[in-house]
PDB file of C-alpha atoms in Angstrom:
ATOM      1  CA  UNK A   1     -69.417 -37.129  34.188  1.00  0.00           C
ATOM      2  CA  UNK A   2     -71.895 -39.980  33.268  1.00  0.00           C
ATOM      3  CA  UNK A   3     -70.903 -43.203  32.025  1.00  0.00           C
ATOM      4  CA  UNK A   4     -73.609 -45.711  31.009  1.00  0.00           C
ATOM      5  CA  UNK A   5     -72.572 -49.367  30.651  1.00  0.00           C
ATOM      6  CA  UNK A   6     -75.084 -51.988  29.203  1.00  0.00           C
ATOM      7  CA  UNK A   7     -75.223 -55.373  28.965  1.00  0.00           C
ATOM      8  CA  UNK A   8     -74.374 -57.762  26.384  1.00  0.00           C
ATOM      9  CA  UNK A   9     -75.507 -58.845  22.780  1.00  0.00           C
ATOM     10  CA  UNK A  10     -78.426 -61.208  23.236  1.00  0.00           C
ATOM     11  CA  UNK A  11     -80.266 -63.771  20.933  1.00  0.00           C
ATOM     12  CA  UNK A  12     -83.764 -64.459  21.701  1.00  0.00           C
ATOM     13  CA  UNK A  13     -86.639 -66.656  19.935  1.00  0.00           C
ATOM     14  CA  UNK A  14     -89.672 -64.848  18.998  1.00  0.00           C
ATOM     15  CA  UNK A  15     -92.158 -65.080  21.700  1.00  0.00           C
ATOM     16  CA  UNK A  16     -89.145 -64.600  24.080  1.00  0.00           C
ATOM     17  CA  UNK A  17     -88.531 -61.905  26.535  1.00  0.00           C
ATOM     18  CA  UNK A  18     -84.881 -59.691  26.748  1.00  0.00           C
ATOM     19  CA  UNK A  19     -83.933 -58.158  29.820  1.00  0.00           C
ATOM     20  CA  UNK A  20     -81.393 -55.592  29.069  1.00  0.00           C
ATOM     21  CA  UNK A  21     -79.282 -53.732  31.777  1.00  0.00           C
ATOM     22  CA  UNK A  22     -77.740 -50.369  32.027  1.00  0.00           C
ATOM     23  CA  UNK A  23     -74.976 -49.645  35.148  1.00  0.00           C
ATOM     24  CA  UNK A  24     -74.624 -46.076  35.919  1.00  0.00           C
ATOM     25  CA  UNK A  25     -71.485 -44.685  37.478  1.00  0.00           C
ATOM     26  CA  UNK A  26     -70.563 -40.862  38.020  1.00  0.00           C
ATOM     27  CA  UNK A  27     -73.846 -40.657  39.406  1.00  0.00           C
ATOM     28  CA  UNK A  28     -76.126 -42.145  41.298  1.00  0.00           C
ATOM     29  CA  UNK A  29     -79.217 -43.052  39.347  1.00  0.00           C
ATOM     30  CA  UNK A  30     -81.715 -41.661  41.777  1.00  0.00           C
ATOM     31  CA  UNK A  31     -80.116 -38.258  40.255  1.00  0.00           C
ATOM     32  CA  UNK A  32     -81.471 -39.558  37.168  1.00  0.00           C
ATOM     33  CA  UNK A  33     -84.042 -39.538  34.872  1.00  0.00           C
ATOM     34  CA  UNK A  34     -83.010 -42.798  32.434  1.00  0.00           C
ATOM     35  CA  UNK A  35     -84.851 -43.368  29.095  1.00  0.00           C
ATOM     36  CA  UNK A  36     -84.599 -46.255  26.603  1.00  0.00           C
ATOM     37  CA  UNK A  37     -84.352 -45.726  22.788  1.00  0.00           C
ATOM     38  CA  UNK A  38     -83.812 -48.428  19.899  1.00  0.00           C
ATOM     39  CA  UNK A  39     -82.222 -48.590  16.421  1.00  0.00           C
ATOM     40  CA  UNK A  40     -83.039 -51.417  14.327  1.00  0.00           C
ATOM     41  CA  UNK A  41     -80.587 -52.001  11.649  1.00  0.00           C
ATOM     42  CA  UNK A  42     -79.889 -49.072   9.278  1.00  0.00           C
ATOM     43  CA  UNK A  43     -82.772 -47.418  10.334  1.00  0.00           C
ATOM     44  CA  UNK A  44     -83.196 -44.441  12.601  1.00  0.00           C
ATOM     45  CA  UNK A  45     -83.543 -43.901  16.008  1.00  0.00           C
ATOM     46  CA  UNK A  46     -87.054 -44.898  18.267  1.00  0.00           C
ATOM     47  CA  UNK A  47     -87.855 -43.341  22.031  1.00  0.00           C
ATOM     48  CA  UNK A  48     -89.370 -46.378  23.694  1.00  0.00           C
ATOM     49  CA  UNK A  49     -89.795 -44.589  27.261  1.00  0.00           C
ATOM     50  CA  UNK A  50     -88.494 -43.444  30.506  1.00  0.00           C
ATOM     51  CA  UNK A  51     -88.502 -41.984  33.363  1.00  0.00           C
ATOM     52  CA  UNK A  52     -90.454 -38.069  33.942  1.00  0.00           C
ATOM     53  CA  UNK A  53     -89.318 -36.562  36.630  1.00  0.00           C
ATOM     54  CA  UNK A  54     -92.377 -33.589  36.450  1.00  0.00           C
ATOM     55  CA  UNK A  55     -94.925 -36.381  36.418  1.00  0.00           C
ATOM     56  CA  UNK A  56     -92.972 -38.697  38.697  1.00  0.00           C
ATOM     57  CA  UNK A  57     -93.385 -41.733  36.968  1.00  0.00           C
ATOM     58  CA  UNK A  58     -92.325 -43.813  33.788  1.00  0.00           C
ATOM     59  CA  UNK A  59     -94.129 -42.940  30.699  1.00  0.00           C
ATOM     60  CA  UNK A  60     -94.119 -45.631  27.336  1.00  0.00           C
ATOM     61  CA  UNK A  61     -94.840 -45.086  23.781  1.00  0.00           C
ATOM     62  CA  UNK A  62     -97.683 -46.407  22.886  1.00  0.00           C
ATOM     63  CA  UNK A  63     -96.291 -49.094  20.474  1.00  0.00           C
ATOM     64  CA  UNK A  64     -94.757 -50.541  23.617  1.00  0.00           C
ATOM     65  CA  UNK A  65     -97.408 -50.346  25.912  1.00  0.00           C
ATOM     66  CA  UNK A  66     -98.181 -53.601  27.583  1.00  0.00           C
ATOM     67  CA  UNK A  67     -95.002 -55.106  26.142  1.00  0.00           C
ATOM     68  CA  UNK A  68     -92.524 -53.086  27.672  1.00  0.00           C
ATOM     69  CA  UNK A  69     -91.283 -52.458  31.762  1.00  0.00           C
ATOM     70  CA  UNK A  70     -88.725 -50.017  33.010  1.00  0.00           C
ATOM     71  CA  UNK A  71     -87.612 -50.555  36.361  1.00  0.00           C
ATOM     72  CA  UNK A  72     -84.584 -49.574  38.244  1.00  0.00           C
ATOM     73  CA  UNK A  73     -82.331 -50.894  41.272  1.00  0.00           C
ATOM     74  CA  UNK A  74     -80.895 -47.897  43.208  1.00  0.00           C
ATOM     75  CA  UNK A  75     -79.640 -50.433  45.592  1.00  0.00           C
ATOM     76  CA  UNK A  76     -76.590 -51.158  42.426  1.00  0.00           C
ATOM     77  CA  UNK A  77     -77.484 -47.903  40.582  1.00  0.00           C
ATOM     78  CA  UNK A  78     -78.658 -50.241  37.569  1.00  0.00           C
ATOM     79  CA  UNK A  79     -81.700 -49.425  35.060  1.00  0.00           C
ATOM     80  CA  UNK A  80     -83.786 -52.690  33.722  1.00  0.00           C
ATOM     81  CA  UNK A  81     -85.788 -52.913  30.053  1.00  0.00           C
ATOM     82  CA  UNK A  82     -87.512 -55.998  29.422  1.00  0.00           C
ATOM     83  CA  UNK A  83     -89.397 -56.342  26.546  1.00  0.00           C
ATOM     84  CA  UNK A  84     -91.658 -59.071  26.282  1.00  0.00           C
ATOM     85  CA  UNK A  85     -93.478 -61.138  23.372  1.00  0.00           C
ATOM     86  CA  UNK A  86     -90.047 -60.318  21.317  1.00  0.00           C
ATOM     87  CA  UNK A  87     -90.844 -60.655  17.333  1.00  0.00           C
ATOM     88  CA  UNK A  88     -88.732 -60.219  14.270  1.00  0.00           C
ATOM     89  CA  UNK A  89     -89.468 -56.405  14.105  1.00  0.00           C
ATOM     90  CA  UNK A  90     -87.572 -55.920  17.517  1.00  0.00           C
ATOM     91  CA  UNK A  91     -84.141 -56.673  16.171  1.00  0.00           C
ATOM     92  CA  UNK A  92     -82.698 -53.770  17.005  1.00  0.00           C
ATOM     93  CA  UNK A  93     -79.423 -51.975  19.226  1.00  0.00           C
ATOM     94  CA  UNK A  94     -81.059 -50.897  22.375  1.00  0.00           C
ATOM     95  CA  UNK A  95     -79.658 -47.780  23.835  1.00  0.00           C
ATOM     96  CA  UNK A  96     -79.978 -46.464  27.563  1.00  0.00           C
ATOM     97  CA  UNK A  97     -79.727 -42.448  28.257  1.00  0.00           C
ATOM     98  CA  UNK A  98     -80.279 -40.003  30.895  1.00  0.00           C
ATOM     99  CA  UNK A  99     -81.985 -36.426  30.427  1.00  0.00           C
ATOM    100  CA  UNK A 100     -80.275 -33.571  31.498  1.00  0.00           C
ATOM    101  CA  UNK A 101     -81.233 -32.347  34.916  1.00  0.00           C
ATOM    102  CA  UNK A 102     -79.694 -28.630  34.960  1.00  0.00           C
ATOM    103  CA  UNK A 103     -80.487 -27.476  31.328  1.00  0.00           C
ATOM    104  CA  UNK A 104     -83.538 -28.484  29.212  1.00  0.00           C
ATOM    105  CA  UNK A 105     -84.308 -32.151  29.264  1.00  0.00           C
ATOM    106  CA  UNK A 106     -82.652 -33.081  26.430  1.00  0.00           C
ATOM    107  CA  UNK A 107     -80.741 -36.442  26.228  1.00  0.00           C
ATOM    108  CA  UNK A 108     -76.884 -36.014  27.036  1.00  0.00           C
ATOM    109  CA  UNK A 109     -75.316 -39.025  28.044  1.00  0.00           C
ATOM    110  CA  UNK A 110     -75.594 -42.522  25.961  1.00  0.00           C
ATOM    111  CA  UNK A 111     -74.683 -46.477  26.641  1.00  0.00           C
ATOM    112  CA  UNK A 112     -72.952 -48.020  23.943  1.00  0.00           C
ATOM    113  CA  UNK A 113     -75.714 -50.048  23.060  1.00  0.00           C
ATOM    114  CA  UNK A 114     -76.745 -53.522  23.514  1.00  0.00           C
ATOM    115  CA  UNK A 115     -77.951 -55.644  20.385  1.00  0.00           C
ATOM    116  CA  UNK A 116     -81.026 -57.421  20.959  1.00  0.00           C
ATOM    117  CA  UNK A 117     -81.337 -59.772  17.873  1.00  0.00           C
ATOM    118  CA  UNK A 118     -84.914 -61.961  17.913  1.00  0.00           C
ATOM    119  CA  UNK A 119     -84.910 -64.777  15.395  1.00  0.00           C
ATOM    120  CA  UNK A 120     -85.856 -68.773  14.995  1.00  0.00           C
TER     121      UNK A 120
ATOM    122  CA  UNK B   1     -97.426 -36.753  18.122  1.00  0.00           C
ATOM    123  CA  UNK B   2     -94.678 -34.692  16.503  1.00  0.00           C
ATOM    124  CA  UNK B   3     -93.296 -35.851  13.277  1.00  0.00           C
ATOM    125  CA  UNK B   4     -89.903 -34.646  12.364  1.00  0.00           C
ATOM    126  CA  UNK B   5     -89.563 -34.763   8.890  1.00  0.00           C
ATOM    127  CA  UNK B   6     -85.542 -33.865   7.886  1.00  0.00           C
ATOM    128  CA  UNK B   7     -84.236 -32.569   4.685  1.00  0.00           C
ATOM    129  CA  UNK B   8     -82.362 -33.899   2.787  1.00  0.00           C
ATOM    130  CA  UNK B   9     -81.877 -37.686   3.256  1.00  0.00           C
ATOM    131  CA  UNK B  10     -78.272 -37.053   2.052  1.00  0.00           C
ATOM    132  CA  UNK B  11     -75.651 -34.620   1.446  1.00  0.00           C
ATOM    133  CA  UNK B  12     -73.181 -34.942  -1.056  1.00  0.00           C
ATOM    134  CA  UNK B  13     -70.588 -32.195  -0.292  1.00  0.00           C
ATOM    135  CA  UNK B  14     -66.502 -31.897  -0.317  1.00  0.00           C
ATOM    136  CA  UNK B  15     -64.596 -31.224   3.500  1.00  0.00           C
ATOM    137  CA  UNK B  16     -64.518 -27.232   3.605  1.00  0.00           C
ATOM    138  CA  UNK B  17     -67.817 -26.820   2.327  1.00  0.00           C
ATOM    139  CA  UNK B  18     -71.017 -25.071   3.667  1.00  0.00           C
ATOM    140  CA  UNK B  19     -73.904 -28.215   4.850  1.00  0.00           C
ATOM    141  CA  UNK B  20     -77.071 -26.833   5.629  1.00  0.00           C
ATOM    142  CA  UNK B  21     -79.954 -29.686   7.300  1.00  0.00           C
ATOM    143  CA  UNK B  22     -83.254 -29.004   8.179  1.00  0.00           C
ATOM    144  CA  UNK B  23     -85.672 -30.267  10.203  1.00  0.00           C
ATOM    145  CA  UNK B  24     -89.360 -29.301   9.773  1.00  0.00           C
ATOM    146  CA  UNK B  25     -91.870 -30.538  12.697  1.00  0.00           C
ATOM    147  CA  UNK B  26     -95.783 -31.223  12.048  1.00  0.00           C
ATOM    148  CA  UNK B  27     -96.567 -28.970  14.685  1.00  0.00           C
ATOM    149  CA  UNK B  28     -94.801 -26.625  17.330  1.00  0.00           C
ATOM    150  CA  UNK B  29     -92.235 -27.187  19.042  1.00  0.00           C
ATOM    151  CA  UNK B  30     -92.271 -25.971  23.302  1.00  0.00           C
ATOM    152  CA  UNK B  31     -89.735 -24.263  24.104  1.00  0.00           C
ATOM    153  CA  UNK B  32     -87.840 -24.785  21.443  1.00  0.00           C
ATOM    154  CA  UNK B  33     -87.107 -28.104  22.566  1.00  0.00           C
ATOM    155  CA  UNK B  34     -84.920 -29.213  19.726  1.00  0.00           C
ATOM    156  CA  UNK B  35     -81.919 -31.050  19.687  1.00  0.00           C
ATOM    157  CA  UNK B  36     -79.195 -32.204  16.974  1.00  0.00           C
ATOM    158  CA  UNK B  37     -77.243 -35.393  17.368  1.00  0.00           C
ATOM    159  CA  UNK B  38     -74.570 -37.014  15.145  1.00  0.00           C
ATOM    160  CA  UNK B  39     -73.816 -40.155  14.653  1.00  0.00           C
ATOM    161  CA  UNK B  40     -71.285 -42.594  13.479  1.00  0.00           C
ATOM    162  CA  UNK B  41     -71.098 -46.132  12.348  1.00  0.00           C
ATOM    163  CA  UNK B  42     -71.041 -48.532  15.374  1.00  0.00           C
ATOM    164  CA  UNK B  43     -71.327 -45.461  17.774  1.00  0.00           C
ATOM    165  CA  UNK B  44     -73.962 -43.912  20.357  1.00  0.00           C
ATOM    166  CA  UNK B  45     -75.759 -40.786  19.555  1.00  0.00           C
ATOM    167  CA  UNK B  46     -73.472 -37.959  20.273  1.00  0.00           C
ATOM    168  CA  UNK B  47     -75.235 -34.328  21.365  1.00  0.00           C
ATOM    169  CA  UNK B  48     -74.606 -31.774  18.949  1.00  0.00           C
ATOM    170  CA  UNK B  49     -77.296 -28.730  19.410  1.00  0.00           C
ATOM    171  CA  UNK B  50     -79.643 -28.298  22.426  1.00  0.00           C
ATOM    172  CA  UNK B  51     -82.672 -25.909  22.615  1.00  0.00           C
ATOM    173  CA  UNK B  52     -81.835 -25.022  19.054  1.00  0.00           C
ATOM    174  CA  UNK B  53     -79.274 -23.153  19.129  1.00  0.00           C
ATOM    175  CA  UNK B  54     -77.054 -24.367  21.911  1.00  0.00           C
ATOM    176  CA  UNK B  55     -73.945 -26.158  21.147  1.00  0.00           C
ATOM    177  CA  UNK B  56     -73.228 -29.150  23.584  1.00  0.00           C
ATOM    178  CA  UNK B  57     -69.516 -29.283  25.497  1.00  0.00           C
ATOM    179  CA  UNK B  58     -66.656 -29.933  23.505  1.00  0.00           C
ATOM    180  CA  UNK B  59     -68.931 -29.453  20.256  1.00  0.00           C
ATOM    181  CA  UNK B  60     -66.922 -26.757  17.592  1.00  0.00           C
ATOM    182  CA  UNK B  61     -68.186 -23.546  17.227  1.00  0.00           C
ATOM    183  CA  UNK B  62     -68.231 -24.633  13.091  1.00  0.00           C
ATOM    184  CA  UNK B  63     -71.551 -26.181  14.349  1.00  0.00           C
ATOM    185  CA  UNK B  64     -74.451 -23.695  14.761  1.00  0.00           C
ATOM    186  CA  UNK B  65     -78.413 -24.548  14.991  1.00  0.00           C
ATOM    187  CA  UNK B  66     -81.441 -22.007  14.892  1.00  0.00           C
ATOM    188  CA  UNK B  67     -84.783 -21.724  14.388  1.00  0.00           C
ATOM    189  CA  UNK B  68     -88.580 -21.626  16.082  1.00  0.00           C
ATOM    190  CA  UNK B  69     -91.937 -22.924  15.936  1.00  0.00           C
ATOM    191  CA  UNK B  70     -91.960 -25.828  13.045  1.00  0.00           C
ATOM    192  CA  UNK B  71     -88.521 -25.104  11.008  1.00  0.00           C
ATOM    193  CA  UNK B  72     -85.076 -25.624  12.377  1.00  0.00           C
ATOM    194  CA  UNK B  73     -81.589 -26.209  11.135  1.00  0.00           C
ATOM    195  CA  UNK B  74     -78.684 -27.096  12.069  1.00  0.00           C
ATOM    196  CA  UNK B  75     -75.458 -26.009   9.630  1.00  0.00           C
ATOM    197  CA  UNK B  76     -71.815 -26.726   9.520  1.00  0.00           C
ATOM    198  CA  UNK B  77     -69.787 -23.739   8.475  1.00  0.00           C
ATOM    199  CA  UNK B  78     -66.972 -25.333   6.955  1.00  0.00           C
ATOM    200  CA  UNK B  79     -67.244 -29.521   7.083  1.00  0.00           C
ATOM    201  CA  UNK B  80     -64.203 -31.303   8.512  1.00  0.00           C
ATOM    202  CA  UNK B  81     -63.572 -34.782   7.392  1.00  0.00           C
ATOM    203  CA  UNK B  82     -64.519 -36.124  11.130  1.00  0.00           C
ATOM    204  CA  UNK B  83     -67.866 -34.278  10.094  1.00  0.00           C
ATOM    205  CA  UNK B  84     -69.553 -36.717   7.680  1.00  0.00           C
ATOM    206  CA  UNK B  85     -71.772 -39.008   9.696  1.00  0.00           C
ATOM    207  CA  UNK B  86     -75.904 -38.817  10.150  1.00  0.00           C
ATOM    208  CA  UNK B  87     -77.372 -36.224  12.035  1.00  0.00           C
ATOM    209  CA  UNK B  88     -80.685 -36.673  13.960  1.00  0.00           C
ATOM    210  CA  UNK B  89     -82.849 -34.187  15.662  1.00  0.00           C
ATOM    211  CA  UNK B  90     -85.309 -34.787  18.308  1.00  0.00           C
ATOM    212  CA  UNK B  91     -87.854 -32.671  19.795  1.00  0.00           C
ATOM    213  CA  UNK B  92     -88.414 -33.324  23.778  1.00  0.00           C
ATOM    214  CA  UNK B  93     -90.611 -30.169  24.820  1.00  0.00           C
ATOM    215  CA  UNK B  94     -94.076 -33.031  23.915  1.00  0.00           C
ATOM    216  CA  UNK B  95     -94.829 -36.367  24.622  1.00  0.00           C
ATOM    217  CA  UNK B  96     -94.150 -38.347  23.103  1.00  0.00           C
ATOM    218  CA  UNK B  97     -90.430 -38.045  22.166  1.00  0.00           C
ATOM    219  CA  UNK B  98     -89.770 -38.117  18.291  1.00  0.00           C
ATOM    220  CA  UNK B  99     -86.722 -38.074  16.579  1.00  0.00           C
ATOM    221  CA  UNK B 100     -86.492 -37.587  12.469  1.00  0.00           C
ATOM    222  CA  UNK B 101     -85.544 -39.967   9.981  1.00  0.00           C
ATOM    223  CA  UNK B 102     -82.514 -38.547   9.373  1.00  0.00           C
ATOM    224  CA  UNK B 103     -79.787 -36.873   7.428  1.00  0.00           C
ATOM    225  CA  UNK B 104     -76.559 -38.285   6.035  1.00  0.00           C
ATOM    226  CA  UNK B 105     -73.905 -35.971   5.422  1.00  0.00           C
ATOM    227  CA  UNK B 106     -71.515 -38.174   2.791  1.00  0.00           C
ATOM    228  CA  UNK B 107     -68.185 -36.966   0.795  1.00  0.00           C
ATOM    229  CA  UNK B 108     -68.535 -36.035  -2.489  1.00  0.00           C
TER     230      UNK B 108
END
């Protein structure tokens, strides 16, 4: 069993940056594959990127491109998403979850969420 | 990119009754690569369908999904009140990964 816990709530200015952590336990997240979606309020849900394991490497959406970095620590089992240049438009609940490795590569397991909340 | 377009944005029904949501994709999906999700206020995204037709662990077999290609549904046989929430697919067999806008299953 997976269990995903993320960071806090954070407030940032626009121009800002938000670093947003997600602890995996169960696991070890080099068994992995973590991915990063986002939910601003009332609105539906947004892949942001994530690690492929058939390409090897971390793929972005384009909207994020140049804006966004995925990194993890295996050394604490702990997946990073920082997004820079923060505006109003990235008020959102930032979610971390990990595709299935055994089935199809679907997302199963989900962090609770971390609210990122960029305002003056 | 895919776009998921689901139908309807909301569902009016009464617990016991049939709900039937679709999800219709711009172009087709590999492998069937289709997933359902429901979720609740102030909760994660909980797995519902995989593959299309696949029911996740611990999921009741009330819940059933099917379809190919562009058109895919998910249904509820008989809603139970801890049913009513929105419900979300996603395709994954294309990058990049796109989820639809949406359905809210609401009591009547």
């Amino acid at each position: 069993q997976v269990h995903l816990l993320q960071s806090g709530a954070e407030v940032k200015k626009p121009g800002a940056s938000v670093k947003v952590s997600c602890k995996v336990s169960g696991y070890t997240l080099s068994e992995l594959a973590i991915h990063w979606v986002r939910q601003a309020p009332g609105k539906g849900l947004e892949w942001m990127g994530g690690f492929d394991p058939e390409e090897g490497e971390t793929i972005y959406a384009q909207k994020f491109r140049g804006r966004l970095t995925l990194t993890e620590d295996t050394s604490t089992d702990t997946a990073y998403m920082e997004l820079r240049w923060l505006r109003s438009e990235d008020t959102a609940l930032y979610y971390c979850t990990t595709v299935n490795q055994w089935l199809a590569p679907f997302f199963d397991y989900w962090g609770q969420g971390t609210l990122v909340t960029a305002s003056s | 990119e895919i776009v998921l377009t689901q139908s309807p944005g909301t569902l009016s029904l009464s617990p016991g009754e049939r709900a039937t949501l679709s999800c219709r994709a711009s172009q087709s999906v590999s492998s069937s690569y289709l997933a359902w999700y429901q979720q609740k206020p102030g909760q994660a995204p909980r797995l519902v369908i995989y593959t299309a037709i696949n029911r996740a662990t611990g999921i009741p077999d009330r819940f059933s999904g099917s379809g190919s290609g562009t058109d895919f549904t998910l249904t509820i046989s008989r809603l139970e009140p801890d049913d009513f929430a929105v419900y979300y697919c996603h395709q994954y067999g294309s990058s990049p990964r796109t989820f639809g806008q949406g359905t809210k299953v609401e009591v009547k």
